[in-house]
Coordinates of C-alpha atoms in Angstrom, one line a residue:
M161 CA -7.5 31.0 -96.6
D162 CA -5.8 31.4 -93.6
S163 CA -4.7 35.4 -93.2
N164 CA -1.8 35.3 -90.9
P165 CA 1.2 34.3 -92.1
S166 CA 2.1 31.0 -91.8
N167 CA 5.3 29.3 -89.9
Q168 CA 7.4 28.9 -93.2
Y169 CA 8.5 32.6 -93.6
V170 CA 11.6 32.9 -92.4
G171 CA 12.5 37.1 -92.0
N172 CA 12.6 38.1 -96.3
F173 CA 10.3 40.0 -98.4
L174 CA 9.4 36.8 -100.3
T175 CA 8.6 32.6 -99.7
I176 CA 8.1 31.0 -102.5
T177 CA 6.6 26.7 -101.5
P178 CA 8.1 24.8 -103.3
N179 CA 11.2 25.9 -104.5
D180 CA 14.8 25.8 -105.0
S181 CA 14.5 21.9 -106.6
Q182 CA 11.9 20.6 -104.0
E183 CA 9.4 18.2 -105.2
I184 CA 5.4 18.6 -104.4
G185 CA 2.9 16.4 -105.1
I186 CA 1.0 16.9 -108.8
N187 CA -2.1 18.5 -106.7
E188 CA 0.0 20.8 -104.8
P189 CA -0.2 25.2 -104.7
I190 CA 2.4 27.1 -105.5
I191 CA 2.2 28.9 -102.3
L192 CA 4.0 33.0 -101.7
Q193 CA 4.2 34.8 -98.9
F194 CA 4.8 38.0 -98.6
A195 CA 6.1 40.0 -95.1
A196 CA 4.0 42.8 -96.0
P197 CA 0.9 43.6 -98.1
V198 CA 0.6 42.9 -102.0
D199 CA -0.6 44.2 -105.2
A200 CA -2.2 41.3 -106.5
N201 CA -2.0 42.1 -109.6
I202 CA 1.0 43.1 -110.7
I203 CA 1.8 39.8 -109.0
E204 CA -1.2 37.4 -110.7
D205 CA -0.3 39.4 -114.1
N206 CA 3.8 38.7 -113.6
L207 CA 4.5 34.7 -111.7
V208 CA 4.8 31.9 -115.2
I209 CA 5.5 28.6 -114.6
I210 CA 6.4 26.8 -117.2
N211 CA 7.3 23.8 -117.5
Q212 CA 11.1 23.2 -118.6
N213 CA 10.3 20.8 -121.6
A214 CA 8.8 23.0 -123.2
I215 CA 10.9 25.7 -122.6
S216 CA 14.1 23.6 -124.1
N217 CA 11.8 22.6 -127.3
I218 CA 11.4 26.0 -128.3
E219 CA 13.0 28.0 -131.0
Y220 CA 13.8 31.8 -130.3
I221 CA 13.0 34.2 -133.0
D222 CA 16.7 34.1 -134.8
G223 CA 16.4 30.7 -135.2
K224 CA 19.0 30.3 -131.7
K225 CA 17.5 27.0 -129.2
M226 CA 16.5 28.1 -125.4
E227 CA 18.5 26.3 -123.5
H228 CA 18.5 26.0 -119.8
S229 CA 22.0 27.9 -119.5
D230 CA 21.2 30.7 -121.1
M231 CA 17.0 31.0 -119.6
N232 CA 17.9 34.1 -117.1
S233 CA 18.4 35.8 -120.8
M234 CA 15.8 34.5 -122.8
M235 CA 13.3 35.5 -119.8
S236 CA 14.6 39.0 -119.6
D237 CA 13.9 39.3 -123.4
G238 CA 10.5 40.6 -123.7
T239 CA 9.8 39.4 -127.1
M240 CA 10.4 35.7 -125.5
M241 CA 9.0 36.8 -122.0
A242 CA 5.5 37.8 -123.7
H243 CA 5.2 34.5 -126.4
L244 CA 6.2 31.9 -122.8
K245 CA 3.3 33.7 -120.8
E246 CA 0.9 33.6 -123.7
N247 CA 1.6 29.9 -125.0
H248 CA 3.3 28.3 -122.1
C249 CA 2.4 29.6 -119.2
I250 CA 0.8 26.8 -116.7
K251 CA -3.3 28.7 -116.7
G252 CA -4.7 28.2 -113.0
T253 CA -6.5 30.6 -110.0
F254 CA -4.8 32.7 -106.9
E255 CA -6.1 32.7 -104.3
W256 CA -5.1 35.4 -101.6
N257 CA -5.8 35.6 -98.4
S258 CA -7.8 39.3 -96.8
D259 CA -4.3 41.1 -96.7
N260 CA -2.4 40.7 -99.7
T261 CA 0.6 38.7 -97.8
K262 CA -0.3 35.0 -99.2
C263 CA -1.4 33.5 -102.0
Q264 CA -1.8 30.1 -103.3
F265 CA -1.3 29.2 -107.2
M266 CA -3.5 26.1 -108.3
P267 CA -3.3 25.1 -111.7
D268 CA -6.5 24.3 -113.5
S269 CA -5.5 21.1 -114.8
G270 CA -2.6 19.9 -111.9
F271 CA 0.4 19.6 -112.7
E272 CA 2.9 17.0 -114.2
A273 CA 3.7 14.1 -112.8
D274 CA 8.5 13.9 -112.9
T275 CA 8.7 16.8 -114.3
D276 CA 10.6 20.2 -113.2
Y277 CA 8.9 23.3 -113.3
M278 CA 10.3 27.5 -113.2
V279 CA 9.1 30.0 -111.3
F280 CA 9.3 33.2 -112.7
M281 CA 8.1 36.6 -111.6
D282 CA 10.6 39.7 -114.0
S283 CA 11.5 43.0 -112.7
Q284 CA 8.0 45.0 -112.3
V285 CA 7.6 42.5 -109.0
M286 CA 10.5 43.3 -108.2
N287 CA 10.3 47.0 -108.8
H288 CA 7.1 46.2 -107.0
M289 CA 8.2 44.7 -103.6
K290 CA 11.5 47.1 -103.7
S291 CA 9.0 50.0 -103.2
I292 CA 7.6 48.5 -100.2
M293 CA 10.1 47.3 -98.6
T294 CA 11.2 51.6 -99.5
E295 CA 8.0 52.7 -97.7
R296 CA 8.0 49.9 -94.8
K297 CA 11.8 50.4 -94.2
M298 CA 12.4 46.9 -94.3
M299 CA 15.3 47.4 -96.8
S300 CA 17.6 45.7 -94.3
R301 CA 15.9 42.0 -94.8
G302 CA 16.6 41.4 -98.2
M303 CA 14.5 40.1 -101.0
G304 CA 14.4 36.1 -99.8
M305 CA 15.4 34.7 -102.7
K306 CA 18.1 32.5 -103.5
D307 CA 18.8 31.6 -107.3
C308 CA 19.8 28.6 -108.4
D309 CA 23.7 28.4 -109.9
C310 CA 22.4 29.1 -113.3
H311 CA 20.4 32.4 -112.9
K312 CA 22.6 34.1 -110.4
K313 CA 23.5 37.5 -112.3
G314 CA 25.1 39.6 -109.6
P315 CA 24.0 42.4 -107.5
D316 CA 21.7 44.0 -110.7
N317 CA 19.6 41.1 -110.8
S318 CA 15.5 42.0 -111.5
N319 CA 13.9 38.6 -111.8
I320 CA 12.7 36.2 -109.4
I321 CA 13.8 32.5 -110.5
T322 CA 13.0 29.4 -108.6
H323 CA 12.6 25.8 -109.3
F324 CA 10.7 23.1 -108.1
R325 CA 9.7 18.5 -109.0
T326 CA 6.7 17.2 -109.5
R327 CA 6.9 13.4 -107.6
G328 CA 5.2 10.5 -109.6
N329 CA 2.3 10.8 -107.8

């Protein structure tokens, strides 16, 4: 993998490709581009990619169905997140460049065609990135994520959430 940041980097700390409802092929990777080196273990341990159709069928512990409109609050629940990571998270391989600024994630079995997916990273990733930005005096750049309307929580948002869809190829 190329160790130089790619041209898709637009001045924010993190760029995720695909993002915000973009479409990709079923055998294309998820690409994470960081403005500075990160701890690969923190990113890998906290990156969750889930088929959104599977999420809508999950029963919460108290019997409440998890709907897309309350997904962010459910994702903030540690018990639910542990369940999703263990039982519903897409498994795959991470490939990092030499300076830990770019990562490709390839699912072990590819993605399902014509399916919506969610990419989620929790507060551990956000705190890690904020720490790096503070150390490097990069805070004016911003975190670089545009949450979709159903996930906007305001300035205290501590999760990173984006969506993509696979094409039928």
